[in-house]
Every structure is written in structure tokens, then in C-alpha cells.
PDB file of C-alpha atoms in Angstrom:
ATOM      1  CA  MET M   1      28.851  62.169  50.020  1.00 41.00           C
ATOM      2  CA  GLU M   2      32.314  61.551  52.116  1.00 43.00           C
ATOM      3  CA  GLU M   3      34.080  58.061  51.627  1.00 44.00           C
ATOM      4  CA  ILE M   4      34.541  56.112  54.659  1.00 46.00           C
ATOM      5  CA  VAL M   5      38.056  54.641  54.959  1.00 45.00           C
ATOM      6  CA  VAL M   6      38.034  51.392  56.960  1.00 45.00           C
ATOM      7  CA  GLY M   7      41.141  50.574  58.770  1.00 48.00           C
ATOM      8  CA  THR M   8      42.671  48.530  61.312  1.00 49.00           C
ATOM      9  CA  LYS M   9      42.959  50.290  64.710  1.00 52.00           C
ATOM     10  CA  PRO M  10      46.774  50.086  66.525  1.00 56.00           C
ATOM     11  CA  LEU M  11      46.398  47.437  69.346  1.00 51.00           C
ATOM     12  CA  SER M  12      46.066  48.994  72.943  1.00 57.00           C
ATOM     13  CA  PRO M  13      49.052  48.276  75.463  1.00 56.00           C
ATOM     14  CA  LYS M  14      46.722  45.797  77.000  1.00 54.00           C
ATOM     15  CA  LYS M  15      46.425  43.795  73.768  1.00 53.00           C
ATOM     16  CA  LYS M  16      49.955  43.705  73.268  1.00 53.00           C
ATOM     17  CA  ARG M  17      51.114  42.471  76.319  1.00 56.00           C
ATOM     18  CA  LYS M  18      48.263  39.622  75.860  1.00 54.00           C
ATOM     19  CA  ASN M  19      49.532  39.123  72.470  1.00 54.00           C
ATOM     20  CA  LYS M  20      53.099  38.947  73.906  1.00 55.00           C
ATOM     21  CA  ARG M  21      51.815  36.651  76.884  1.00 61.00           C
ATOM     22  CA  ILE M  22      50.337  34.037  74.588  1.00 60.00           C
ATOM     23  CA  SER M  23      53.947  34.159  72.251  1.00 76.00           C
ATOM     24  CA  TRP M  24      55.786  33.141  75.209  1.00 79.00           C
ATOM     25  CA  GLU M  25      53.049  30.656  76.467  1.00 81.00           C
ATOM     26  CA  ILE M  26      53.498  28.665  72.950  1.00 83.00           C
ATOM     27  CA  ILE M  27      56.964  28.685  73.289  1.00 80.00           C
ATOM     28  CA  LYS M  28      56.651  27.501  76.725  1.00 83.00           C
ATOM     29  CA  GLU M  29      54.498  24.697  75.357  1.00 85.00           C
ATOM     30  CA  GLN M  30      56.885  23.490  72.371  1.00 86.00           C
ATOM     31  CA  ARG M  31      59.895  23.978  74.594  1.00 86.00           C
ATOM     32  CA  GLN M  32      60.527  20.253  73.887  1.00 89.00           C
ATOM     33  CA  LEU M  33      60.563  20.714  70.310  1.00 88.00           C
ATOM     34  CA  ILE M  34      62.780  23.465  70.622  1.00 88.00           C
ATOM     35  CA  TRP M  35      65.282  21.926  72.570  1.00 92.00           C
ATOM     36  CA  MET M  36      65.397  18.817  70.088  1.00 92.00           C
ATOM     37  CA  SER M  37      66.151  21.375  67.056  1.00 91.00           C
ATOM     38  CA  VAL M  38      69.080  22.828  68.812  1.00 93.00           C
ATOM     39  CA  PRO M  39      71.483  20.062  68.005  1.00 94.00           C
ATOM     40  CA  LEU M  40      70.369  20.240  64.458  1.00 93.00           C
ATOM     41  CA  LEU M  41      70.890  24.043  64.273  1.00 93.00           C
ATOM     42  CA  VAL M  42      74.129  23.694  65.836  1.00 95.00           C
ATOM     43  CA  TYR M  43      74.815  21.112  63.057  1.00 95.00           C
ATOM     44  CA  ILE M  44      73.708  23.502  60.160  1.00 93.00           C
ATOM     45  CA  ILE M  45      76.031  26.215  61.750  1.00 94.00           C
ATOM     46  CA  THR M  46      78.981  24.377  62.265  1.00 94.00           C
ATOM     47  CA  PHE M  47      79.178  22.357  58.983  1.00 91.00           C
ATOM     48  CA  ALA M  48      77.057  25.035  56.582  1.00 87.00           C
ATOM     49  CA  TYR M  49      78.238  28.608  57.811  1.00 90.00           C
ATOM     50  CA  VAL M  50      81.425  28.306  59.627  1.00 92.00           C
ATOM     51  CA  PRO M  51      83.103  26.783  56.515  1.00 88.00           C
ATOM     52  CA  VAL M  52      81.785  29.969  54.585  1.00 89.00           C
ATOM     53  CA  TRP M  53      85.093  31.861  56.436  1.00 90.00           C
ATOM     54  CA  GLY M  54      87.035  29.703  54.209  1.00 89.00           C
ATOM     55  CA  TRP M  55      85.697  31.719  50.904  1.00 92.00           C
ATOM     56  CA  THR M  56      88.420  34.289  51.928  1.00 92.00           C
ATOM     57  CA  MET M  57      90.885  31.627  50.198  1.00 92.00           C
ATOM     58  CA  ALA M  58      89.819  32.645  46.917  1.00 93.00           C
ATOM     59  CA  PHE M  59      90.944  36.144  47.391  1.00 94.00           C
ATOM     60  CA  GLN M  60      94.503  35.367  48.481  1.00 91.00           C
ATOM     61  CA  ASP M  61      97.441  33.110  47.376  1.00 90.00           C
ATOM     62  CA  TYR M  62      96.958  30.703  50.145  1.00 90.00           C
ATOM     63  CA  LYS M  63      99.866  29.061  51.327  1.00 88.00           C
ATOM     64  CA  PRO M  64      98.786  26.240  53.822  1.00 86.00           C
ATOM     65  CA  ALA M  65     101.498  26.718  56.036  1.00 82.00           C
ATOM     66  CA  ARG M  66     101.308  30.270  56.697  1.00 85.00           C
ATOM     67  CA  SER M  67      98.859  31.974  59.284  1.00 86.00           C
ATOM     68  CA  PHE M  68      95.746  34.090  58.192  1.00 83.00           C
ATOM     69  CA  SER M  69      97.746  37.385  58.580  1.00 82.00           C
ATOM     70  CA  ASP M  70     100.813  36.057  56.420  1.00 87.00           C
ATOM     71  CA  GLN M  71      98.477  35.595  53.588  1.00 88.00           C
ATOM     72  CA  THR M  72      98.953  37.522  50.266  1.00 89.00           C
ATOM     73  CA  TRP M  73      95.681  39.380  49.375  1.00 92.00           C
ATOM     74  CA  VAL M  74      95.398  39.278  45.720  1.00 93.00           C
ATOM     75  CA  GLY M  75      91.692  40.376  45.127  1.00 91.00           C
ATOM     76  CA  PHE M  76      89.630  38.773  42.031  1.00 92.00           C
ATOM     77  CA  LYS M  77      92.830  37.485  40.282  1.00 93.00           C
ATOM     78  CA  HIS M  78      91.649  33.941  40.510  1.00 93.00           C
ATOM     79  CA  PHE M  79      88.109  34.672  39.248  1.00 93.00           C
ATOM     80  CA  GLN M  80      89.673  36.905  36.410  1.00 93.00           C
ATOM     81  CA  PHE M  81      91.440  33.510  35.623  1.00 92.00           C
ATOM     82  CA  LEU M  82      88.496  31.314  35.691  1.00 91.00           C
ATOM     83  CA  PHE M  83      86.704  33.750  32.988  1.00 90.00           C
ATOM     84  CA  THR M  84      89.833  34.078  30.711  1.00 92.00           C
ATOM     85  CA  ASP M  85      90.631  30.271  30.663  1.00 90.00           C
ATOM     86  CA  ASP M  86      89.536  28.673  27.777  1.00 90.00           C
ATOM     87  CA  ASN M  87      90.007  25.354  29.901  1.00 91.00           C
ATOM     88  CA  PHE M  88      87.259  26.549  32.412  1.00 92.00           C
ATOM     89  CA  MET M  89      84.903  27.713  29.679  1.00 93.00           C
ATOM     90  CA  ARG M  90      84.927  24.563  28.276  1.00 94.00           C
ATOM     91  CA  VAL M  91      84.172  22.788  31.619  1.00 94.00           C
ATOM     92  CA  LEU M  92      81.376  25.330  31.946  1.00 93.00           C
ATOM     93  CA  ARG M  93      79.938  24.538  28.523  1.00 94.00           C
ATOM     94  CA  ASN M  94      80.276  20.662  29.532  1.00 95.00           C
ATOM     95  CA  THR M  95      78.411  21.172  32.637  1.00 94.00           C
ATOM     96  CA  LEU M  96      75.886  23.158  31.472  1.00 94.00           C
ATOM     97  CA  ALA M  97      74.890  21.058  28.630  1.00 94.00           C
ATOM     98  CA  MET M  98      74.934  17.920  30.917  1.00 95.00           C
ATOM     99  CA  SER M  99      73.147  19.427  33.652  1.00 94.00           C
ATOM    100  CA  ILE M 100      70.277  20.862  31.265  1.00 94.00           C
ATOM    101  CA  ILE M 101      70.072  17.430  29.512  1.00 95.00           C
ATOM    102  CA  ASN M 102      69.681  15.479  32.767  1.00 93.00           C
ATOM    103  CA  LEU M 103      67.437  18.103  34.227  1.00 93.00           C
ATOM    104  CA  ILE M 104      64.874  17.783  31.015  1.00 94.00           C
ATOM    105  CA  LEU M 105      65.077  14.301  30.648  1.00 94.00           C
ATOM    106  CA  GLY M 106      64.739  13.505  34.305  1.00 91.00           C
ATOM    107  CA  PHE M 107      61.738  15.431  34.897  1.00 91.00           C
ATOM    108  CA  VAL M 108      59.869  14.119  31.523  1.00 94.00           C
ATOM    109  CA  THR M 109      60.847  10.339  32.153  1.00 94.00           C
ATOM    110  CA  ALA M 110      59.910  10.779  35.752  1.00 94.00           C
ATOM    111  CA  ILE M 111      56.626  12.534  35.355  1.00 94.00           C
ATOM    112  CA  ILE M 112      55.727  10.131  32.195  1.00 94.00           C
ATOM    113  CA  LEU M 113      56.707   6.859  34.529  1.00 94.00           C
ATOM    114  CA  ALA M 114      54.727   8.137  37.214  1.00 93.00           C
ATOM    115  CA  LEU M 115      51.638   8.604  35.259  1.00 93.00           C
ATOM    116  CA  LEU M 116      51.814   5.122  33.825  1.00 92.00           C
ATOM    117  CA  LEU M 117      52.161   3.726  36.993  1.00 92.00           C
ATOM    118  CA  ASN M 118      49.230   5.591  38.467  1.00 90.00           C
ATOM    119  CA  GLU M 119      47.002   4.238  35.849  1.00 87.00           C
ATOM    120  CA  ILE M 120      48.327   0.333  36.982  1.00 88.00           C
ATOM    121  CA  LYS M 121      44.972  -0.850  38.523  1.00 84.00           C
ATOM    122  CA  LYS M 122      46.528  -3.920  40.014  1.00 87.00           C
ATOM    123  CA  VAL M 123      48.445  -2.972  43.355  1.00 86.00           C
ATOM    124  CA  VAL M 124      50.599  -6.161  43.234  1.00 91.00           C
ATOM    125  CA  TRP M 125      51.834  -5.076  39.517  1.00 90.00           C
ATOM    126  CA  LYS M 126      52.285  -1.963  40.199  1.00 89.00           C
ATOM    127  CA  ARG M 127      54.408  -2.406  43.143  1.00 90.00           C
ATOM    128  CA  THR M 128      56.904  -4.929  41.442  1.00 92.00           C
ATOM    129  CA  VAL M 129      57.285  -2.131  38.947  1.00 91.00           C
ATOM    130  CA  GLN M 130      57.986   0.759  41.091  1.00 89.00           C
ATOM    131  CA  THR M 131      60.238  -1.464  43.291  1.00 90.00           C
ATOM    132  CA  ILE M 132      62.205  -2.715  40.156  1.00 92.00           C
ATOM    133  CA  SER M 133      62.551   0.799  38.711  1.00 91.00           C
ATOM    134  CA  TYR M 134      63.961   2.424  41.827  1.00 89.00           C
ATOM    135  CA  LEU M 135      66.243  -0.147  43.126  1.00 92.00           C
ATOM    136  CA  PRO M 136      69.166   1.334  41.031  1.00 93.00           C
ATOM    137  CA  HIS M 137      68.935   4.365  42.943  1.00 93.00           C
ATOM    138  CA  PHE M 138      70.545   2.301  46.105  1.00 93.00           C
ATOM    139  CA  LEU M 139      73.204   1.397  43.746  1.00 92.00           C
ATOM    140  CA  SER M 140      76.900   3.426  44.085  1.00 92.00           C
ATOM    141  CA  TRP M 141      78.036   5.246  41.079  1.00 93.00           C
ATOM    142  CA  ILE M 142      81.043   3.203  40.972  1.00 93.00           C
ATOM    143  CA  ILE M 143      78.811  -0.038  40.375  1.00 95.00           C
ATOM    144  CA  VAL M 144      76.519   2.036  38.144  1.00 94.00           C
ATOM    145  CA  THR M 145      79.519   3.006  35.806  1.00 94.00           C
ATOM    146  CA  GLY M 146      80.884  -0.430  35.728  1.00 94.00           C
ATOM    147  CA  ILE M 147      77.786  -1.601  34.256  1.00 95.00           C
ATOM    148  CA  VAL M 148      77.659   1.012  31.827  1.00 95.00           C
ATOM    149  CA  ALA M 149      81.387   0.499  30.766  1.00 94.00           C
ATOM    150  CA  THR M 150      80.708  -3.110  30.677  1.00 94.00           C
ATOM    151  CA  SER M 151      77.511  -2.620  28.403  1.00 94.00           C
ATOM    152  CA  LEU M 152      79.102  -0.413  25.974  1.00 94.00           C
ATOM    153  CA  ALA M 153      82.410  -2.357  25.703  1.00 92.00           C
ATOM    154  CA  SER M 154      83.344  -3.431  22.110  1.00 90.00           C
ATOM    155  CA  ASP M 155      81.771  -7.116  22.848  1.00 91.00           C
ATOM    156  CA  GLY M 156      79.082  -5.572  25.244  1.00 92.00           C
ATOM    157  CA  ILE M 157      75.480  -5.878  25.187  1.00 94.00           C
ATOM    158  CA  VAL M 158      74.400  -3.045  23.559  1.00 94.00           C
ATOM    159  CA  ASN M 159      76.790  -3.636  20.343  1.00 94.00           C
ATOM    160  CA  GLU M 160      75.544  -7.311  19.961  1.00 94.00           C
ATOM    161  CA  ILE M 161      72.039  -6.138  20.126  1.00 94.00           C
ATOM    162  CA  LEU M 162      72.533  -3.420  17.369  1.00 94.00           C
ATOM    163  CA  MET M 163      74.545  -5.692  15.212  1.00 93.00           C
ATOM    164  CA  THR M 164      71.939  -8.590  15.376  1.00 93.00           C
ATOM    165  CA  LEU M 165      69.377  -5.904  14.158  1.00 92.00           C
ATOM    166  CA  ASN M 166      71.587  -4.969  11.649  1.00 90.00           C
ATOM    167  CA  PHE M 167      71.507  -1.195  13.103  1.00 91.00           C
ATOM    168  CA  ILE M 168      75.452  -1.390  12.848  1.00 89.00           C
ATOM    169  CA  ASP M 169      78.012  -3.337  10.792  1.00 90.00           C
ATOM    170  CA  GLN M 170      80.607  -3.344  13.402  1.00 92.00           C
ATOM    171  CA  PRO M 171      80.906  -2.384  16.918  1.00 92.00           C
ATOM    172  CA  ILE M 172      80.901   1.107  17.856  1.00 92.00           C
ATOM    173  CA  LEU M 173      83.270   2.199  20.490  1.00 91.00           C
ATOM    174  CA  TRP M 174      80.720   4.314  22.834  1.00 94.00           C
ATOM    175  CA  LEU M 175      83.173   5.625  25.396  1.00 93.00           C
ATOM    176  CA  THR M 176      85.993   6.799  23.017  1.00 92.00           C
ATOM    177  CA  GLU M 177      83.734   9.295  21.091  1.00 91.00           C
ATOM    178  CA  GLY M 178      83.026  12.516  22.499  1.00 91.00           C
ATOM    179  CA  LYS M 179      79.666  13.125  20.446  1.00 92.00           C
ATOM    180  CA  TYR M 180      77.954   9.921  22.442  1.00 94.00           C
ATOM    181  CA  PHE M 181      79.634  10.919  26.212  1.00 95.00           C
ATOM    182  CA  TRP M 182      76.640  13.565  27.100  1.00 95.00           C
ATOM    183  CA  GLY M 183      73.920  11.121  25.971  1.00 94.00           C
ATOM    184  CA  ILE M 184      75.739   8.183  27.818  1.00 95.00           C
ATOM    185  CA  VAL M 185      75.511  10.503  30.990  1.00 95.00           C
ATOM    186  CA  ALA M 186      71.991  11.544  30.758  1.00 94.00           C
ATOM    187  CA  SER M 187      71.029   7.616  29.961  1.00 94.00           C
ATOM    188  CA  SER M 188      72.886   6.589  33.078  1.00 94.00           C
ATOM    189  CA  HIS M 189      71.366   9.418  35.232  1.00 94.00           C
ATOM    190  CA  ILE M 190      67.621   8.304  34.201  1.00 94.00           C
ATOM    191  CA  TRP M 191      68.186   4.285  34.839  1.00 94.00           C
ATOM    192  CA  LYS M 192      69.585   5.142  38.105  1.00 94.00           C
ATOM    193  CA  GLU M 193      67.138   8.002  38.982  1.00 93.00           C
ATOM    194  CA  VAL M 194      63.674   7.804  37.235  1.00 93.00           C
ATOM    195  CA  GLY M 195      62.180   5.319  39.857  1.00 91.00           C
ATOM    196  CA  TRP M 196      63.308   7.110  42.730  1.00 92.00           C
ATOM    197  CA  ASN M 197      62.234  10.342  41.418  1.00 91.00           C
ATOM    198  CA  THR M 198      58.426   9.206  40.605  1.00 93.00           C
ATOM    199  CA  ILE M 199      57.459   8.557  44.288  1.00 91.00           C
ATOM    200  CA  ILE M 200      57.022  12.149  44.979  1.00 91.00           C
ATOM    201  CA  TYR M 201      54.819  12.504  42.021  1.00 93.00           C
ATOM    202  CA  LEU M 202      53.178   9.532  43.143  1.00 92.00           C
ATOM    203  CA  ALA M 203      52.333  10.916  46.488  1.00 91.00           C
ATOM    204  CA  ALA M 204      51.040  14.047  44.912  1.00 92.00           C
ATOM    205  CA  MET M 205      48.794  12.238  42.792  1.00 92.00           C
ATOM    206  CA  SER M 206      47.409  10.171  45.654  1.00 89.00           C
ATOM    207  CA  SER M 207      46.215  13.614  47.130  1.00 89.00           C
ATOM    208  CA  ILE M 208      44.160  14.408  43.971  1.00 91.00           C
ATOM    209  CA  ASP M 209      40.120  14.107  44.895  1.00 90.00           C
ATOM    210  CA  PRO M 210      38.643  10.985  43.557  1.00 89.00           C
ATOM    211  CA  ALA M 211      35.327  12.501  42.786  1.00 92.00           C
ATOM    212  CA  LEU M 212      37.364  14.433  39.913  1.00 91.00           C
ATOM    213  CA  TYR M 213      38.094  11.225  38.206  1.00 90.00           C
ATOM    214  CA  GLU M 214      34.504   9.856  39.020  1.00 90.00           C
ATOM    215  CA  ALA M 215      32.792  13.237  37.564  1.00 92.00           C
ATOM    216  CA  SER M 216      35.262  12.627  34.442  1.00 91.00           C
ATOM    217  CA  ASP M 217      33.836   8.687  33.987  1.00 89.00           C
ATOM    218  CA  ILE M 218      30.639  10.581  33.726  1.00 90.00           C
ATOM    219  CA  ASP M 219      31.158  12.837  31.255  1.00 88.00           C
ATOM    220  CA  GLY M 220      33.060   9.926  29.161  1.00 88.00           C
ATOM    221  CA  ALA M 221      36.775  10.805  29.292  1.00 89.00           C
ATOM    222  CA  ASN M 222      38.792   8.477  28.603  1.00 89.00           C
ATOM    223  CA  ARG M 223      42.681   7.589  30.437  1.00 88.00           C
ATOM    224  CA  TYR M 224      44.484  10.242  28.394  1.00 90.00           C
ATOM    225  CA  GLN M 225      41.913  13.318  29.072  1.00 91.00           C
ATOM    226  CA  LYS M 226      42.149  12.283  32.613  1.00 91.00           C
ATOM    227  CA  MET M 227      45.958  12.597  32.637  1.00 91.00           C
ATOM    228  CA  TRP M 228      46.272  15.807  30.610  1.00 91.00           C
ATOM    229  CA  ASN M 229      43.065  17.522  32.660  1.00 91.00           C
ATOM    230  CA  ILE M 230      43.123  16.253  36.154  1.00 92.00           C
ATOM    231  CA  THR M 231      46.392  14.247  36.928  1.00 93.00           C
ATOM    232  CA  LEU M 232      48.870  16.830  35.577  1.00 92.00           C
ATOM    233  CA  PRO M 233      46.965  20.082  36.650  1.00 91.00           C
ATOM    234  CA  GLY M 234      46.692  18.181  40.176  1.00 92.00           C
ATOM    235  CA  ILE M 235      50.677  18.026  40.261  1.00 92.00           C
ATOM    236  CA  LYS M 236      51.624  21.050  38.615  1.00 91.00           C
ATOM    237  CA  PRO M 237      52.535  22.850  42.244  1.00 90.00           C
ATOM    238  CA  THR M 238      54.834  19.708  43.061  1.00 91.00           C
ATOM    239  CA  ILE M 239      56.508  19.982  39.564  1.00 92.00           C
ATOM    240  CA  VAL M 240      56.842  23.680  39.776  1.00 92.00           C
ATOM    241  CA  ILE M 241      58.243  23.185  43.114  1.00 91.00           C
ATOM    242  CA  LEU M 242      60.983  20.484  42.057  1.00 91.00           C
ATOM    243  CA  LEU M 243      61.904  22.497  39.059  1.00 91.00           C
ATOM    244  CA  ILE M 244      62.895  25.828  40.944  1.00 91.00           C
ATOM    245  CA  MET M 245      64.831  23.266  43.192  1.00 90.00           C
ATOM    246  CA  SER M 246      66.332  21.595  40.152  1.00 91.00           C
ATOM    247  CA  ILE M 247      67.205  25.151  38.712  1.00 91.00           C
ATOM    248  CA  GLY M 248      69.233  25.876  41.941  1.00 88.00           C
ATOM    249  CA  HIS M 249      71.369  22.847  41.081  1.00 89.00           C
ATOM    250  CA  ILE M 250      72.306  23.805  37.347  1.00 90.00           C
ATOM    251  CA  LEU M 251      75.942  23.810  37.818  1.00 89.00           C
ATOM    252  CA  ASP M 252      75.632  20.341  39.905  1.00 88.00           C
ATOM    253  CA  ALA M 253      75.947  18.014  36.416  1.00 87.00           C
ATOM    254  CA  GLY M 254      77.819  15.542  38.785  1.00 83.00           C
ATOM    255  CA  PHE M 255      81.399  14.161  39.166  1.00 90.00           C
ATOM    256  CA  GLU M 256      81.497  10.438  39.845  1.00 90.00           C
ATOM    257  CA  VAL M 257      80.014   9.330  36.413  1.00 92.00           C
ATOM    258  CA  GLN M 258      82.028  11.975  34.554  1.00 93.00           C
ATOM    259  CA  TYR M 259      84.945  10.981  36.381  1.00 93.00           C
ATOM    260  CA  LEU M 260      84.869   7.436  36.343  1.00 92.00           C
ATOM    261  CA  LEU M 261      83.561   7.217  32.280  1.00 93.00           C
ATOM    262  CA  GLY M 262      85.991   9.875  30.908  1.00 91.00           C
ATOM    263  CA  ASN M 263      89.183   9.263  29.596  1.00 89.00           C
ATOM    264  CA  GLY M 264      91.854  11.239  27.240  1.00 89.00           C
ATOM    265  CA  LEU M 265      90.184  10.521  24.160  1.00 91.00           C
ATOM    266  CA  VAL M 266      86.949  11.968  25.707  1.00 93.00           C
ATOM    267  CA  VAL M 267      88.143  14.627  28.094  1.00 91.00           C
ATOM    268  CA  ASP M 268      86.908  17.947  26.104  1.00 92.00           C
ATOM    269  CA  TRP M 269      83.279  16.275  26.875  1.00 94.00           C
ATOM    270  CA  SER M 270      83.258  14.792  30.059  1.00 93.00           C
ATOM    271  CA  GLU M 271      85.354  17.392  32.462  1.00 93.00           C
ATOM    272  CA  THR M 272      82.809  19.472  34.564  1.00 94.00           C
ATOM    273  CA  ILE M 273      83.421  22.342  36.900  1.00 93.00           C
ATOM    274  CA  ASP M 274      84.117  19.673  39.645  1.00 93.00           C
ATOM    275  CA  ILE M 275      86.701  17.879  37.807  1.00 93.00           C
ATOM    276  CA  PHE M 276      88.324  21.232  36.987  1.00 93.00           C
ATOM    277  CA  VAL M 277      88.631  22.039  40.842  1.00 92.00           C
ATOM    278  CA  LEU M 278      90.321  18.839  41.648  1.00 92.00           C
ATOM    279  CA  LYS M 279      92.264  18.672  38.701  1.00 90.00           C
ATOM    280  CA  TYR M 280      93.601  22.193  38.657  1.00 89.00           C
ATOM    281  CA  GLY M 281      93.115  23.602  42.217  1.00 90.00           C
ATOM    282  CA  ILE M 282      93.044  20.454  44.748  1.00 88.00           C
ATOM    283  CA  ALA M 283      95.550  18.431  42.966  1.00 90.00           C
ATOM    284  CA  GLN M 284      97.971  20.975  42.285  1.00 89.00           C
ATOM    285  CA  GLY M 285      97.656  22.519  45.701  1.00 88.00           C
ATOM    286  CA  ASN M 286      95.981  25.726  44.308  1.00 90.00           C
ATOM    287  CA  TYR M 287      93.240  26.027  46.941  1.00 92.00           C
ATOM    288  CA  SER M 288      92.801  29.630  46.071  1.00 93.00           C
ATOM    289  CA  LEU M 289      91.667  28.682  42.244  1.00 92.00           C
ATOM    290  CA  ALA M 290      89.543  25.615  43.866  1.00 92.00           C
ATOM    291  CA  THR M 291      87.983  28.021  46.248  1.00 93.00           C
ATOM    292  CA  ALA M 292      87.098  30.377  43.894  1.00 94.00           C
ATOM    293  CA  GLY M 293      85.680  27.754  41.346  1.00 92.00           C
ATOM    294  CA  GLY M 294      83.535  26.841  44.428  1.00 91.00           C
ATOM    295  CA  ILE M 295      82.209  30.186  45.251  1.00 93.00           C
ATOM    296  CA  PHE M 296      81.327  30.659  41.215  1.00 94.00           C
ATOM    297  CA  LYS M 297      79.001  27.850  41.775  1.00 92.00           C
ATOM    298  CA  THR M 298      77.412  29.029  44.911  1.00 90.00           C
ATOM    299  CA  VAL M 299      76.684  32.367  43.202  1.00 93.00           C
ATOM    300  CA  VAL M 300      75.265  30.881  40.173  1.00 93.00           C
ATOM    301  CA  SER M 301      72.995  28.536  42.046  1.00 91.00           C
ATOM    302  CA  ILE M 302      71.450  31.334  44.209  1.00 91.00           C
ATOM    303  CA  THR M 303      71.027  33.382  41.282  1.00 93.00           C
ATOM    304  CA  MET M 304      69.279  30.791  39.152  1.00 92.00           C
ATOM    305  CA  LEU M 305      67.213  29.666  42.050  1.00 91.00           C
ATOM    306  CA  LEU M 306      66.280  33.271  42.991  1.00 92.00           C
ATOM    307  CA  ILE M 307      65.351  33.904  39.366  1.00 93.00           C
ATOM    308  CA  ALA M 308      63.339  30.777  38.792  1.00 91.00           C
ATOM    309  CA  ASN M 309      61.107  31.526  42.267  1.00 90.00           C
ATOM    310  CA  TRP M 310      60.655  35.459  41.022  1.00 91.00           C
ATOM    311  CA  THR M 311      59.238  33.783  37.442  1.00 90.00           C
ATOM    312  CA  ALA M 312      57.475  31.425  39.365  1.00 88.00           C
ATOM    313  CA  LYS M 313      55.724  34.090  41.327  1.00 86.00           C
ATOM    314  CA  ARG M 314      54.927  36.367  38.493  1.00 87.00           C
ATOM    315  CA  LEU M 315      53.353  33.335  36.448  1.00 83.00           C
ATOM    316  CA  GLY M 316      51.070  32.875  39.805  1.00 82.00           C
ATOM    317  CA  GLU M 317      52.631  29.192  40.669  1.00 82.00           C
ATOM    318  CA  GLU M 318      53.789  27.921  43.410  1.00 78.00           C
ATOM    319  CA  ARG M 319      57.185  29.057  44.804  1.00 79.00           C
ATOM    320  CA  LEU M 320      59.602  28.567  47.436  1.00 76.00           C
ATOM    321  CA  LEU M 321      60.250  31.954  49.225  1.00 75.00           C
TER     322      LEU M 321
END
């Protein structure tokens, strides 16, 4: 018995012309939206793609007073310097450590807070807690670091509470010991952003079918079982997408908080790649080195983003691309 193969017939020239006409009709109908998108497209090209031309400085001994044709090309000299410089390896360690700590604690605390807020039945109390939790997001880092520095001073509220509870006998100089610095940065990030990060998770939770919770009530499930078996699976696609996007910023550990809270006593723990670029590149007029550091961050970010997206695809989860 012969096997019958069912395939898709190629479109006739008449149908192709019809599809083409339909496409142009759709474009014509949406011409107002297309024209509205032109300024945004021009903005993106002007400020996101045109500056990429400046990457050529990383392969030159760039001198601002010279024209492009008069620059000296040095190949990968500045990249070789980065990967053989002990200071850069140190700031790379600091950047990765603080970024990973912020990533893990930021995700965990935001999801936990969103789950707890979702269980609050009184709307007024829920909105009050949510408003209080995301208000610090609107504070600038200069204000936040000022609050943190004041709280962690020798006569600050943190030392006062710890001494009152007899956890310590004398004040701790938190900002002068490097072993505390990563934890201070992570705590500052969480306090400032945890409430804001919960907004997306709460929005995802609102789209979960209420019938699932009603069925679980009939089955006798408690609140914790509902969270684990209904709420968390319901927001899993959102968690995966946000995680992929966050992994793409793995080298963006921050600049303001480290720069403002850091000092000479904790410099081995506080400097990040951004501070390194400012200190050894821009401040000293070595724009080629600064550009090389920026390219390194971009390449790593894109690579991590693609790896995270590919991993999510292999695991059958939601993905960006």
C-alpha cells in the first residue's frame, strides 16, 4: 500500500498578488501608527546605533585632537591590558559578586512580597502596604546612600539597636570593613526596589483564573498549597522572562551606590567595572581603554542573554527570542 504524502501546495500567482494586495492594504490602514513610530525609530537609530561607531576607539590609541584618519590603530592592545591587569580582574570579581547577590535576593524578596500582598484580602491595607514598599524607588541614590550612611554610622540606628539587644558590645564601623560592603549594597538595592519589582508579579497574579482557587478550596487546600500549586505556576512565565532580562544585565552591578558608599578602606570590595572605566579611562583621558571596557560589558551581556534564552527554550519555558 502506497504512502500518501499530504503537503502544502504552492500559491498560484493570482493568490500571491492577492496576499500582496492585502498586505499593502493593512499597511495603508495602519499608516498613522507607522508615521507615529517614525520619531521613535529615528531616536533609537540616533542614540543606540550611531554611537556604535565610537567602538573604533577601542582599537586605537585615540587622541581627541586628531582626525579619524590620523589615529594610531593598535588592534586588541587595550583588551589584552584589561585581561592581564590585576585591578580589572578585581573589579570584575566585585561586579559579578554584587550583581549575582542583587539578582538572587531581588528576585526572591520581590516574589515573596508579591505572594504575601496577593493574600491580603482588605484592599485598603493591601494598597497601603504596596504604596509604602515602592515609595523608596522614587528616591535618588544620593538620598538613599545618605540614609544608609547615617544609619550605619557609629552612633547610627543600626548600632544603637544591636547594642540595646546586646548583640554587640561596641559600635561596628560598617562602611570601613570590606566584608560587609556587598551585603550593604544588596540590602540597599532590596530596600529601594523590592516594592517596585512586585508590581509586575502582582499584575501576573491578577490574570490567574479565580476558578482554580475556588476548586482548590473545595479540595481543602490551604493558603500555602495555593501559593505553591496555583500562584507560582501561574506567574512562572513572567518569572522566566524577567530572569532572562536580568541575566542580560549581569555586569550592571551599579555605579552610584558603590561610588557614593565606597572609600579608600573598602576599595578592594567596592569598585565595579563602571567605576574602573571612570577612574582609569575617562578621568585619565584614556578613552580607548574606557571604550574597551564598555565593549566587554556589552559582549558579555549579549552572550549571557542568548545563553539564558537558549536554556529557557531547551527547558520548554517562555523566552524572549
